[in-house]
Tab-separated table of C-alpha atoms in Angstrom:
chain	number	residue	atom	x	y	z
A	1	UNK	CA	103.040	-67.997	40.065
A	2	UNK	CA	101.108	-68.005	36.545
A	3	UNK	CA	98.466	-71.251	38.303
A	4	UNK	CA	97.636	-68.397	41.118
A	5	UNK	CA	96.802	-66.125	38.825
A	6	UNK	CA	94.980	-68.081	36.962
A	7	UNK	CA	93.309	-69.469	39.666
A	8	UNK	CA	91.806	-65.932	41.093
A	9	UNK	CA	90.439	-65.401	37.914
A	10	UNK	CA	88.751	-68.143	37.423
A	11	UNK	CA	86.790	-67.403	40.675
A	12	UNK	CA	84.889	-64.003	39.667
A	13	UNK	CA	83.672	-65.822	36.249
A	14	UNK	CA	81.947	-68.774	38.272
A	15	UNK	CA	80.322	-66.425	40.596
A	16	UNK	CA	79.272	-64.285	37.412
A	17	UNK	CA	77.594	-67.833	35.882
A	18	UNK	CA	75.686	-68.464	39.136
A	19	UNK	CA	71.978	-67.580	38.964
A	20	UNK	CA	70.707	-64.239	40.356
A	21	UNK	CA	74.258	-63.257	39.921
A	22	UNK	CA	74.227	-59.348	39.711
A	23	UNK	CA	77.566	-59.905	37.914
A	24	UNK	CA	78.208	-57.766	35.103
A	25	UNK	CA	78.091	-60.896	32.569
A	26	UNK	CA	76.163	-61.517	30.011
A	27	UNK	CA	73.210	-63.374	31.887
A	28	UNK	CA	72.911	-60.575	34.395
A	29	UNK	CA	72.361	-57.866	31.805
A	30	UNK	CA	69.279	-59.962	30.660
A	31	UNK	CA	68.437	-60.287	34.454
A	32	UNK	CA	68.508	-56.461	34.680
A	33	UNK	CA	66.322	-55.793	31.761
A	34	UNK	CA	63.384	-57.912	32.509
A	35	UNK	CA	63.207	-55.812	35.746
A	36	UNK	CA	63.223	-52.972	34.006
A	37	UNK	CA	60.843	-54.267	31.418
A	38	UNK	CA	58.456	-54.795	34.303
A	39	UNK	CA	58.538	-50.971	35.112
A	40	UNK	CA	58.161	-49.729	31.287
A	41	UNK	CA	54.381	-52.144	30.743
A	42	UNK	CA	53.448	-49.939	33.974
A	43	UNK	CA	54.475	-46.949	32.236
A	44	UNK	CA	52.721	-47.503	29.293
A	45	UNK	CA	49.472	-48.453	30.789
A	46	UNK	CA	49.576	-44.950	32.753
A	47	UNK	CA	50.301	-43.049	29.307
A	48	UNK	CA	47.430	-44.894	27.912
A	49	UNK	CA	45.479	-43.992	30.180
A	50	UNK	CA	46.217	-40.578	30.733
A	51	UNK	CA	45.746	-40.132	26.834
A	52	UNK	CA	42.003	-41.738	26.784
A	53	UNK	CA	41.309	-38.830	29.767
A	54	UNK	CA	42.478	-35.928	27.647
A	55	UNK	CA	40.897	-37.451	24.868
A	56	UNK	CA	38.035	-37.787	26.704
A	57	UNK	CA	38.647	-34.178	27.796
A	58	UNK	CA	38.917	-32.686	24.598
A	59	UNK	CA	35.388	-34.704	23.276
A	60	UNK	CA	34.059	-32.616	26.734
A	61	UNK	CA	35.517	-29.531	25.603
A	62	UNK	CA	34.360	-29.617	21.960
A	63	UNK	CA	30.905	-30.588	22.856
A	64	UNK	CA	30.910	-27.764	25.081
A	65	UNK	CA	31.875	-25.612	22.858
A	66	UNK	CA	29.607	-26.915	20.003
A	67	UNK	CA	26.953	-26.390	22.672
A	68	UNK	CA	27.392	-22.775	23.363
A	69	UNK	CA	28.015	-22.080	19.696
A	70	UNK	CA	24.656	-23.881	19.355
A	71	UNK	CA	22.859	-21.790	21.652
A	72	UNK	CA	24.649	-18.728	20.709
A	73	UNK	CA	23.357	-19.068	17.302
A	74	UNK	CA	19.841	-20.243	18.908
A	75	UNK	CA	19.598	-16.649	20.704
A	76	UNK	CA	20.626	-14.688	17.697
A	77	UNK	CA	18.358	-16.539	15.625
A	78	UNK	CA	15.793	-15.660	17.828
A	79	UNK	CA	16.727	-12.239	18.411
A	80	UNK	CA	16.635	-11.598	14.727
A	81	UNK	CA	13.362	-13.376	14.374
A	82	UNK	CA	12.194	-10.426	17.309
A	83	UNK	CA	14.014	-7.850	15.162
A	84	UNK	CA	12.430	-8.575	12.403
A	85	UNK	CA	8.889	-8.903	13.440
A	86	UNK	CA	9.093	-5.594	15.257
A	87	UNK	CA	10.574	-3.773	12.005
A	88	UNK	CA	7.219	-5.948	10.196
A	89	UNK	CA	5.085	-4.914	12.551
A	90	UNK	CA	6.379	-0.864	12.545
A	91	UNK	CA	5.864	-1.112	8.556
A	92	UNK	CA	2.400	-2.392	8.618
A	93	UNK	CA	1.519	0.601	11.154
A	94	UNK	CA	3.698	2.877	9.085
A	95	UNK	CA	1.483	1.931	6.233
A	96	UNK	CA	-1.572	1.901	7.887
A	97	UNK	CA	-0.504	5.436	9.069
A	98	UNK	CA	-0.218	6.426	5.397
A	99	UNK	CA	-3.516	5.239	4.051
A	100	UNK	CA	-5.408	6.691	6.875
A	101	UNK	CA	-3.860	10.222	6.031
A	102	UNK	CA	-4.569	9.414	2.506
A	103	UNK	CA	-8.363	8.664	3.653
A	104	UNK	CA	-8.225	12.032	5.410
A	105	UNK	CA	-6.991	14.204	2.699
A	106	UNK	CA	-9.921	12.330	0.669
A	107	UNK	CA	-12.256	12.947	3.179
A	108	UNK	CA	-11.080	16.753	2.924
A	109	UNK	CA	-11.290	17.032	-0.227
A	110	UNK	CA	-14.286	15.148	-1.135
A	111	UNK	CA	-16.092	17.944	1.911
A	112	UNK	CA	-14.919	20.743	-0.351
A	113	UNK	CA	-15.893	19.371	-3.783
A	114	UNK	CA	-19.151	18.604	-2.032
A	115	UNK	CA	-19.947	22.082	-0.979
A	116	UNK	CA	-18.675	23.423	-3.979
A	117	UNK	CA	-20.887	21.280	-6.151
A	118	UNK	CA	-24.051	22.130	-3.860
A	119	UNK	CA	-23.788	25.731	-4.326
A	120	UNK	CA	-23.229	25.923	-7.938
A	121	UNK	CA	-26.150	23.708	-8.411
A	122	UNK	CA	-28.281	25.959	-6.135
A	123	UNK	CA	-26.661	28.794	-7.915
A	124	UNK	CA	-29.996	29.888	-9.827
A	125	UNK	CA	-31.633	30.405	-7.003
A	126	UNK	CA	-28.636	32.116	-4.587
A	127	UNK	CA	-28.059	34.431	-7.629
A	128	UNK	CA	-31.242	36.210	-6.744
A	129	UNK	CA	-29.530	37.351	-3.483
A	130	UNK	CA	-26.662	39.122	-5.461
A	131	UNK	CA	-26.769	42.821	-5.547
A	132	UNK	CA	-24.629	43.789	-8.816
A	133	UNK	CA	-25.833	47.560	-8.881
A	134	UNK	CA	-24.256	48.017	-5.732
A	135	UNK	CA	-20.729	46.813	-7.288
A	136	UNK	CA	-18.181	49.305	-9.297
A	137	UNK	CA	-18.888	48.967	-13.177
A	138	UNK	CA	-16.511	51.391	-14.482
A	139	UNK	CA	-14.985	50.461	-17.187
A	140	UNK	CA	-11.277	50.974	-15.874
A	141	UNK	CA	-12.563	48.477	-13.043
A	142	UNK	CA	-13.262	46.086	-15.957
A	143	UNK	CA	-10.674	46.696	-18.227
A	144	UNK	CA	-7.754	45.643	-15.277
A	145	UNK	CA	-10.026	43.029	-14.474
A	146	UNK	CA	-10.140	41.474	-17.867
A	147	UNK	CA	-6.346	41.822	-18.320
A	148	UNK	CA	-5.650	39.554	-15.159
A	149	UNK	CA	-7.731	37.032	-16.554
A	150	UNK	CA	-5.649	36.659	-19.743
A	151	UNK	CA	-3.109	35.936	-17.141
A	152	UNK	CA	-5.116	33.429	-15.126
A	153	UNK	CA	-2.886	31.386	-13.013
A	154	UNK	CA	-3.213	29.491	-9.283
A	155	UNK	CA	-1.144	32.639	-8.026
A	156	UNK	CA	-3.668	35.680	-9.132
A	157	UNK	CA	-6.692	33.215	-7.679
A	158	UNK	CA	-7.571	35.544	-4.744
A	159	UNK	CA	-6.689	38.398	-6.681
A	160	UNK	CA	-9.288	37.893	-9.336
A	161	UNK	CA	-12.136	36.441	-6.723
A	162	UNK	CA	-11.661	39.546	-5.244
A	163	UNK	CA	-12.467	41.544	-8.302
A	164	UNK	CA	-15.235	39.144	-9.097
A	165	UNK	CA	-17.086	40.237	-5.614
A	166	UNK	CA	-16.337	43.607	-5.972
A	167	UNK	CA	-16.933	44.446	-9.705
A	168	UNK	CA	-20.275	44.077	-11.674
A	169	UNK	CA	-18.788	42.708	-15.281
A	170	UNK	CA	-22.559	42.203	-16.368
A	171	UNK	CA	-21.660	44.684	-19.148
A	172	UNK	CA	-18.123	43.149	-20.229
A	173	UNK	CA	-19.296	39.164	-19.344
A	174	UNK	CA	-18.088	37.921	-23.044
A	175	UNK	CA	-14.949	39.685	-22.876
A	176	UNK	CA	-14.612	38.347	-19.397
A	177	UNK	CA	-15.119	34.697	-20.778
A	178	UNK	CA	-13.013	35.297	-23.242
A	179	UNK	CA	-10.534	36.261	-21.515
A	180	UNK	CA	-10.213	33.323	-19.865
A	181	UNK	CA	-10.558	31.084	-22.223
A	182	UNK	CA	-7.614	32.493	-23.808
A	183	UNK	CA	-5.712	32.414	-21.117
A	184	UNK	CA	-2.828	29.822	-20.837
A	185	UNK	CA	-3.181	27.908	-17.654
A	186	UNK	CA	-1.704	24.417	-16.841
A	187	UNK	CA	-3.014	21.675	-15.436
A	188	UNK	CA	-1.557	22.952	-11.977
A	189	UNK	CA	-3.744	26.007	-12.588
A	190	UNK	CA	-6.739	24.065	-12.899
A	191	UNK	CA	-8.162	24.131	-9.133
A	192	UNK	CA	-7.555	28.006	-9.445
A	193	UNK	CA	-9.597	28.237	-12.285
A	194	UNK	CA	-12.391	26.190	-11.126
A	195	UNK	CA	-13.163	28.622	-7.875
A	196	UNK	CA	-13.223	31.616	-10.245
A	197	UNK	CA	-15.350	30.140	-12.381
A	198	UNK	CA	-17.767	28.817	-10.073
A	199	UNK	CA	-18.063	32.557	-8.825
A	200	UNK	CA	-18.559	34.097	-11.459
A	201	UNK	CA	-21.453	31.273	-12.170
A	202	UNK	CA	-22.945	32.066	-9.042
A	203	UNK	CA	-23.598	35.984	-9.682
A	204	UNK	CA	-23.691	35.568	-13.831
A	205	UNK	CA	-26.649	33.260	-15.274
A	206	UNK	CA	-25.092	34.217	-18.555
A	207	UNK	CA	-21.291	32.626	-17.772
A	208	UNK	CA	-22.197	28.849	-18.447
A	209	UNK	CA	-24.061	29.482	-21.638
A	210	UNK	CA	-20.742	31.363	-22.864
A	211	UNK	CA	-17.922	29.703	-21.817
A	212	UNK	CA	-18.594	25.659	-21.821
A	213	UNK	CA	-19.154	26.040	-25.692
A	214	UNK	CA	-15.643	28.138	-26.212
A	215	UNK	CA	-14.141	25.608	-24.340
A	216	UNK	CA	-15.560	22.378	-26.344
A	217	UNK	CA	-14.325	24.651	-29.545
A	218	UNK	CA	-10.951	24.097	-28.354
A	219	UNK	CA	-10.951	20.219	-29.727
A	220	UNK	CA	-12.577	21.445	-32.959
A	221	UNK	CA	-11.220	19.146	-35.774
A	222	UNK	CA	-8.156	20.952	-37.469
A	223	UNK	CA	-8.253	20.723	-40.923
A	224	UNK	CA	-5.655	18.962	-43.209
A	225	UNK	CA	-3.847	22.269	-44.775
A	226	UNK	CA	-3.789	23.654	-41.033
A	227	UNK	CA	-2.174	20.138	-40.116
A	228	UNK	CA	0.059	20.097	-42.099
A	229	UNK	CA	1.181	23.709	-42.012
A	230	UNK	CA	1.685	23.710	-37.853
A	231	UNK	CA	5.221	23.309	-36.937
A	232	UNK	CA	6.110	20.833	-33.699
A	233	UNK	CA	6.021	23.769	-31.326
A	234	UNK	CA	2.619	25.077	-32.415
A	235	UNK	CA	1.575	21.406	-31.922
A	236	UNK	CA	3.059	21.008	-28.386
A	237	UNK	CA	1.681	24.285	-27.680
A	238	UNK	CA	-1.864	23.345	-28.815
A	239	UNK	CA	-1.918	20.211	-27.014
A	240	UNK	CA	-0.430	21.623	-23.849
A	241	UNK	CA	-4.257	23.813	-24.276
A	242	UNK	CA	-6.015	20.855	-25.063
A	243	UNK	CA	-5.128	19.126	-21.816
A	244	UNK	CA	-5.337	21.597	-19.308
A	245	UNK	CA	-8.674	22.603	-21.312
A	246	UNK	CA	-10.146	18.723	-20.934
A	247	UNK	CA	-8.838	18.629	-17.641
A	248	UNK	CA	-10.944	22.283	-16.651
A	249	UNK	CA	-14.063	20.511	-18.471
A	250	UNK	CA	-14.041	17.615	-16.448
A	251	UNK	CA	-13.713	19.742	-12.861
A	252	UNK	CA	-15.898	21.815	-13.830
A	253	UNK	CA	-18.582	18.908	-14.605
A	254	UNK	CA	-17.491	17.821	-10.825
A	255	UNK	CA	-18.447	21.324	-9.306
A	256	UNK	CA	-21.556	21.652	-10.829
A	257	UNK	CA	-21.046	24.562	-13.056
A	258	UNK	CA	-22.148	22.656	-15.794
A	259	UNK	CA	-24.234	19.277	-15.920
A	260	UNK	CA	-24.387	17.854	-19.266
A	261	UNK	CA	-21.593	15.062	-19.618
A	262	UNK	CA	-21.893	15.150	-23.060
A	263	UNK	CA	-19.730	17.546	-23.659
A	264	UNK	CA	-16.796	16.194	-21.682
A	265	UNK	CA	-16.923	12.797	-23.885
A	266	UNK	CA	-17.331	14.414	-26.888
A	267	UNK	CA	-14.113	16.387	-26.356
A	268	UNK	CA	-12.132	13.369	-25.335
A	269	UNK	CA	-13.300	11.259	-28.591
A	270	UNK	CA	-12.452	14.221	-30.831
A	271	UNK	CA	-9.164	14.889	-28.878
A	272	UNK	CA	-8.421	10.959	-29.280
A	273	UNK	CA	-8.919	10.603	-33.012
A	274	UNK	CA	-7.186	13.681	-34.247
A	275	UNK	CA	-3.857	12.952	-31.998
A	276	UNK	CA	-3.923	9.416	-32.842
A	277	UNK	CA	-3.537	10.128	-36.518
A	278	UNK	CA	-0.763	12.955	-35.792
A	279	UNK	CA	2.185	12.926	-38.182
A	280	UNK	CA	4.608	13.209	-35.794
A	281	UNK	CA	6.575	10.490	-34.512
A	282	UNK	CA	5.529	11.010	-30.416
A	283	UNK	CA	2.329	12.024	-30.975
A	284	UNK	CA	0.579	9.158	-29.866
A	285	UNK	CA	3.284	9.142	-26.777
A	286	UNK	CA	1.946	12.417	-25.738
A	287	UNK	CA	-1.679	11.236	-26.532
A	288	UNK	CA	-1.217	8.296	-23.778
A	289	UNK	CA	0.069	10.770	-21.053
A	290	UNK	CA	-2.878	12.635	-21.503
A	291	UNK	CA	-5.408	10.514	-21.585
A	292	UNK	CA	-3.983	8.356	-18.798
A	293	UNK	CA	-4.166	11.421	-16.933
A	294	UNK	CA	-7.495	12.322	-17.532
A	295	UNK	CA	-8.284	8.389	-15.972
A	296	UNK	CA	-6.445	9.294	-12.965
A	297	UNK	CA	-8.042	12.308	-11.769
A	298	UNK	CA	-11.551	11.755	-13.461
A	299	UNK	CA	-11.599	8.286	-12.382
A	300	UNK	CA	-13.455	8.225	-8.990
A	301	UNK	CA	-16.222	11.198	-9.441
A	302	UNK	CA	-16.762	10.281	-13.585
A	303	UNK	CA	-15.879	6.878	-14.586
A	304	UNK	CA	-17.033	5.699	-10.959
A	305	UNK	CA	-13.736	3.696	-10.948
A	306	UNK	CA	-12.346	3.091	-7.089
A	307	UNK	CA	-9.905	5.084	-6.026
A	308	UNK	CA	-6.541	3.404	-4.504
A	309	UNK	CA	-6.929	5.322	-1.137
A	310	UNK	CA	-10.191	2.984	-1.246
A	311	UNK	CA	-8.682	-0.103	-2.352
A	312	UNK	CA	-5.773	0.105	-0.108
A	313	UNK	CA	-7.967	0.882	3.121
A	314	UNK	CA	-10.101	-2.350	2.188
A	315	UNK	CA	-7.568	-4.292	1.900
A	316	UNK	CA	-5.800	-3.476	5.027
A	317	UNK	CA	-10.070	-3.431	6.887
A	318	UNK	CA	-10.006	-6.698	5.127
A	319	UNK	CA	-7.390	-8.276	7.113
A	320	UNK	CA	-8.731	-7.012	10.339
A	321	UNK	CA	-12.223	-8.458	9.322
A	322	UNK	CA	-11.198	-11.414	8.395
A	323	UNK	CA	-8.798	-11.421	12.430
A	324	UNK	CA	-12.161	-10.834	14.027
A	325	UNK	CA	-14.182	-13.418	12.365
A	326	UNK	CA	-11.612	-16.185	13.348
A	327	UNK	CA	-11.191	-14.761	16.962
A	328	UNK	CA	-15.449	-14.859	17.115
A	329	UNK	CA	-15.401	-18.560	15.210
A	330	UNK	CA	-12.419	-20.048	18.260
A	331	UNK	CA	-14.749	-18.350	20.937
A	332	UNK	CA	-17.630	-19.975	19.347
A	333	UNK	CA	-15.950	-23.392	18.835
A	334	UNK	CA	-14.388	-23.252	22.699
A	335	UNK	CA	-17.598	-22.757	24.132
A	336	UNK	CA	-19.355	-25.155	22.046
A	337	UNK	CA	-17.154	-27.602	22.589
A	338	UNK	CA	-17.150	-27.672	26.646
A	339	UNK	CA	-15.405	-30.927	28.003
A	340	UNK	CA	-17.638	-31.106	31.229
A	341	UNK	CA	-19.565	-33.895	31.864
A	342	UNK	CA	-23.489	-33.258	32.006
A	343	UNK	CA	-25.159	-33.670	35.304
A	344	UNK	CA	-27.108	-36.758	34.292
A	345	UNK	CA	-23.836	-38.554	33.368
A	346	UNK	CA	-22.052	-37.647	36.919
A	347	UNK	CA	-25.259	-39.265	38.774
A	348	UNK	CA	-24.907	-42.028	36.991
A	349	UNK	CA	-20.952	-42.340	37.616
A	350	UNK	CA	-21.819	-41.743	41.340
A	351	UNK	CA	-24.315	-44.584	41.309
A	352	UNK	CA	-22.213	-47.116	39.991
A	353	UNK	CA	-20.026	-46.685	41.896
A	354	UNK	CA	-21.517	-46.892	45.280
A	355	UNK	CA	-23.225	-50.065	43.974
A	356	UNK	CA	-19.487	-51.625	43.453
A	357	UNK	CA	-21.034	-51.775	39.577
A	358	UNK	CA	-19.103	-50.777	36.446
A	359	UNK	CA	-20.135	-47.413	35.392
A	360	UNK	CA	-22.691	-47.351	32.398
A	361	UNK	CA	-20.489	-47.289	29.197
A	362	UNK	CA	-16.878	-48.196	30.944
A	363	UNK	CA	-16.274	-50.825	29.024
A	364	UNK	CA	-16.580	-48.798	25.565
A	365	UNK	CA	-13.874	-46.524	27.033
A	366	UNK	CA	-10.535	-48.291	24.625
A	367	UNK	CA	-12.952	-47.298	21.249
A	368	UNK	CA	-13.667	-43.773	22.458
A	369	UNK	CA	-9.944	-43.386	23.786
A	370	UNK	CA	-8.950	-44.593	20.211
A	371	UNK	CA	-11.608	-42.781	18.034
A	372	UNK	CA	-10.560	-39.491	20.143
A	373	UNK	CA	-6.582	-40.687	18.766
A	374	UNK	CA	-7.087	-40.750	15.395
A	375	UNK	CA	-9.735	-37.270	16.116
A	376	UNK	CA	-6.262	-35.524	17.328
A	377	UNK	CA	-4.199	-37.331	15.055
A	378	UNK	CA	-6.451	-35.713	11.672
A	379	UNK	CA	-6.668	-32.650	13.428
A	380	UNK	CA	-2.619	-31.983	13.917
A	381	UNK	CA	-2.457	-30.632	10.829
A	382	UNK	CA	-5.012	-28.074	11.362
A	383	UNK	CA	-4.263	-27.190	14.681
A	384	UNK	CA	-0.691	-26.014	13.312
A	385	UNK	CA	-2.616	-23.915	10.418
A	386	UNK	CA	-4.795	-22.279	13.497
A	387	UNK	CA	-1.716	-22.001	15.903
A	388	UNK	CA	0.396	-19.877	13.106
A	389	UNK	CA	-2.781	-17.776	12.106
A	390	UNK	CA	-2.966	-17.228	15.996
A	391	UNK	CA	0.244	-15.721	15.849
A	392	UNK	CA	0.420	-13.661	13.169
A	393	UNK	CA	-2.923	-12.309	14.644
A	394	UNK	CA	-1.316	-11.106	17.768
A	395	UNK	CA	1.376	-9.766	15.858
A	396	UNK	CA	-1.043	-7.741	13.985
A	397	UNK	CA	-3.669	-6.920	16.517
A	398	UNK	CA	-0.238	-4.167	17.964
A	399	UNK	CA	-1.420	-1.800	15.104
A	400	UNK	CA	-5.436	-2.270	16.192
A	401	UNK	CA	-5.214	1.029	17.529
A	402	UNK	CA	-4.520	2.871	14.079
A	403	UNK	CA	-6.726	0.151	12.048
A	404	UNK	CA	-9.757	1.216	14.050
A	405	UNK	CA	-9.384	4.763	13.517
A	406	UNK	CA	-9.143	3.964	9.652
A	407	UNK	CA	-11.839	1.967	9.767
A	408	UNK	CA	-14.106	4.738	11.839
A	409	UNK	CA	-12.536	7.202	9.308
A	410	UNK	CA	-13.078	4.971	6.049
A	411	UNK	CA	-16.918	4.048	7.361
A	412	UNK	CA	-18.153	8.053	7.828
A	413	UNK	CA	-16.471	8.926	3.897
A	414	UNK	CA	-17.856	6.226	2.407
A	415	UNK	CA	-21.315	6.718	3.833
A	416	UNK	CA	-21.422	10.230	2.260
A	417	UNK	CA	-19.452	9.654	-1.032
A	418	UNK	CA	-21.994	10.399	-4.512
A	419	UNK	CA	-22.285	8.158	-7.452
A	420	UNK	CA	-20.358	9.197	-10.580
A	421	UNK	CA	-21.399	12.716	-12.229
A	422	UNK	CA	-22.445	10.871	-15.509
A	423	UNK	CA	-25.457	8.641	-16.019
A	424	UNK	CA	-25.255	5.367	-16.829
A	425	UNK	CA	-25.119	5.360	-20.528
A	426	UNK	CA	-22.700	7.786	-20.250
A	427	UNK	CA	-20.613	6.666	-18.085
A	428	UNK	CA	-20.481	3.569	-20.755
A	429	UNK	CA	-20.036	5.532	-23.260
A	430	UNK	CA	-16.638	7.254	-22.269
A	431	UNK	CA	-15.704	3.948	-20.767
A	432	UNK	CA	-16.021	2.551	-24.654
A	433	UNK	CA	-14.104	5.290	-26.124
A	434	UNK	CA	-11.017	4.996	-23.266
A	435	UNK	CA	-11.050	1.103	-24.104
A	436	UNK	CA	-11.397	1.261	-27.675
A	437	UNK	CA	-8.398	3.856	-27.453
A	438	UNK	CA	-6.019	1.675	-25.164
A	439	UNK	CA	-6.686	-1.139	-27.730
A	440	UNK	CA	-5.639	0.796	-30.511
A	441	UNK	CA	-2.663	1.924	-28.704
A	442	UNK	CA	-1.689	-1.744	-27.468
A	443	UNK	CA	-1.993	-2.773	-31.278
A	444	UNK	CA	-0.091	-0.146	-32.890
């Protein structure tokens, strides 16, 4: 019984050692994995494949996206480049806008300074046309008069003109002057003061001869004792006077009430060395503001200097000159520089080449190719110089409009603007004293 058993067992373990035997031995485990190492190399292959797509997917995708990022940053690059020449381009018309009103009001007022001038120079003559014994010369009349002149200011202006044309003062003229001498106007008063004094100049012969001299007496050298008694708000006081008082002398040398320039340098010099040797500690300080002041609006009619509504508009007409001359010079050099052949070269072309001949100067045709090369090649930088110029000149020629008007406007003042009030030597004169002052100021 144990041989049969042994015997059936036997038989499954040969089978298992046969080859191919799907057995679960051993052997047929190794059979079983080669097959299904067959499927995983398959597998693998796929994967790898499969990853190089997404990769390559992913290098689409962020290239893609680096593109539009790219142009993205390309359109609001160039959008801000558009922004910011059209804000450019609104400035430079904003500021041509200004200097043209600034030409206007200069225009304006230069008309009325002019008209002024002319009539107080004419004034010896117009006088004779004034009837004064048909004005009210009571002495009440007068008397309120005078008392409105001590309180000269830009706010009794008409007031007093009015009195002027309707009162004859030949009888109370020095009290008159006086009176307004005294009186303590600013410099914002000045203009005021001017148009009453002109009228009165043009009905009173008398009024010039009276008042310019009170007026010079106001820079009359102190002396030391009354120096050194004056207390710092006598001084402020006095050189608040002396400033609106050099300021009236100088408008009034503009208007033609007066003509000798003289006087107006001899005031500043005296005005200059007494305050520069002041005691007190912003003297000089206080010296500078006013004789800077006196440069700014006495610079244009006396010192002849230019004033900035001129040098702003030339430099803007400059510009616009200087845009026209290149536009005429590319016209000139387009035209002159025509690529068509000349008639007499065509025939000669034509004849050639019905005789089966080479053209007249073909075979020179590599050296002129090469000659025009290098031509373009020295020219590149150039034409990039012209091509930016070109563009900034359209971007410019939007405010043409308001540049011609300035120009038109700029043209007609200049053509009737008058030399400086002062003669030459004058003129040098004061010029010396302001530099010699300035240098004394920069050294101390």
């Amino acid at each position: 019984g144990g041989g049969g058993r042994s015997s059936s067992d036997a038989l499954p373990q040969a089978a298992s050692a046969l080859p191919g035997s799907t057995g679960s031995g051993g052997r047929g485990v190794r059979v079983g994995r080669g097959g299904r190492g067959g499927r995983s190399g398959g597998g693998e292959a796929m994967d790898l494949a499969k990853q190089k797509e997404l990769e390559e997917r992913q290098c689409s995708e962020r290239d893609e996206a680096a593109r539009i990022k790219a142009e993205e940053r390309t359109r609001k690059e160039a959008e801000e480049h558009v922004r910011a020449a059209a804000e450019e381009r609104e400035k430079k018309r904003k500021n041509v806008i200004e200097v043209h009103e600034r030409v206007t009001e200069a225009a304006h007022a230069f008309k009325t300074r002019a008209e002024q001038r002319a009539v107080n120079l004419s004034a010896a003559t117009t006088r004779l046309d004034v009837n004064l014994k048909a004005l009210d010369a009571s002495i009440k009349k007068n008397e309120a008069q005078i008392k409105k002149m001590k309180m000269m200011s830009a706010d009794k202006e008409k007031e007093i003109l009015k009195g002027i044309r309707e009162i004859n003062m030949s009888k109370f003229l020095s009290e008159c002057v006086d009176a307004l001498v005294e009186a303590k106007i600013k410099s914002s008063d000045v203009p005021a003061m001017v148009n009453v004094v002109s009228a009165m100049h043009q009905s009173y012969v008398e009024v010039v001869k009276l008042l310019i001299p009170k007026l010079a007496s106001v820079f009359t050298k102190m002396t030391p004792e009354a120096q050194t008694a004056e207390s710092e708000s006598d001084r402020k006081e006095r050189l608040a006077r002396r400033r609106a008082t050099l300021r009236l002398l100088a408008e009034l040398l503009v208007a033609g009430v007066y003509t000798d320039g003289s006087v107006l340098i001899s005031a500043l010099r005296d005005l200059i060395e007494q305050e520069h040797k002041a005691i007190f500690g912003d003297a000089r300080t206080m010296l500078f503001t006013i004789v800077s002041g006196f440069v700014k609006y006495a610079g244009d009619d006396i010192l002849d200097f230019p004033p900035q509504w001129k040098v702003d508009a030339d430099a803007l007409l400059g510009r616009l000159l200087a845009r026209r001359q290149r536009m005429s010079a590319t016209l000139t050099a387009e035209f002159t520089s025509s690529t068509y052949a000349s008639p007499v070269d065509e025939m000669e072309v034509d004849a050639a080449e019905a005789g089966g001949q080479e053209p007249e100067g073909a075979a020179g045709e590599n050296e002129k190719d090469e000659a025009a090369a290098s031509a373009a090649a020295a020219s590149a930088a150039a034409a990039a110089e012209a091509s930016e110029l070109a563009r900034e000149d359209a971007e410019e020629s939007a405010n043409d409009d308001v540049l011609e008007a300035l120009e038109a406007d700029v043209a007609q003042l200049k053509s009737v603007l008058t030399p400086s009030v002062l003669t030459g030597e004058q003129r040098a004169q004061l010029r010396s004293v302001l530099i010699s002052f300035y240098q004394a100021t920069v050294k101390a």
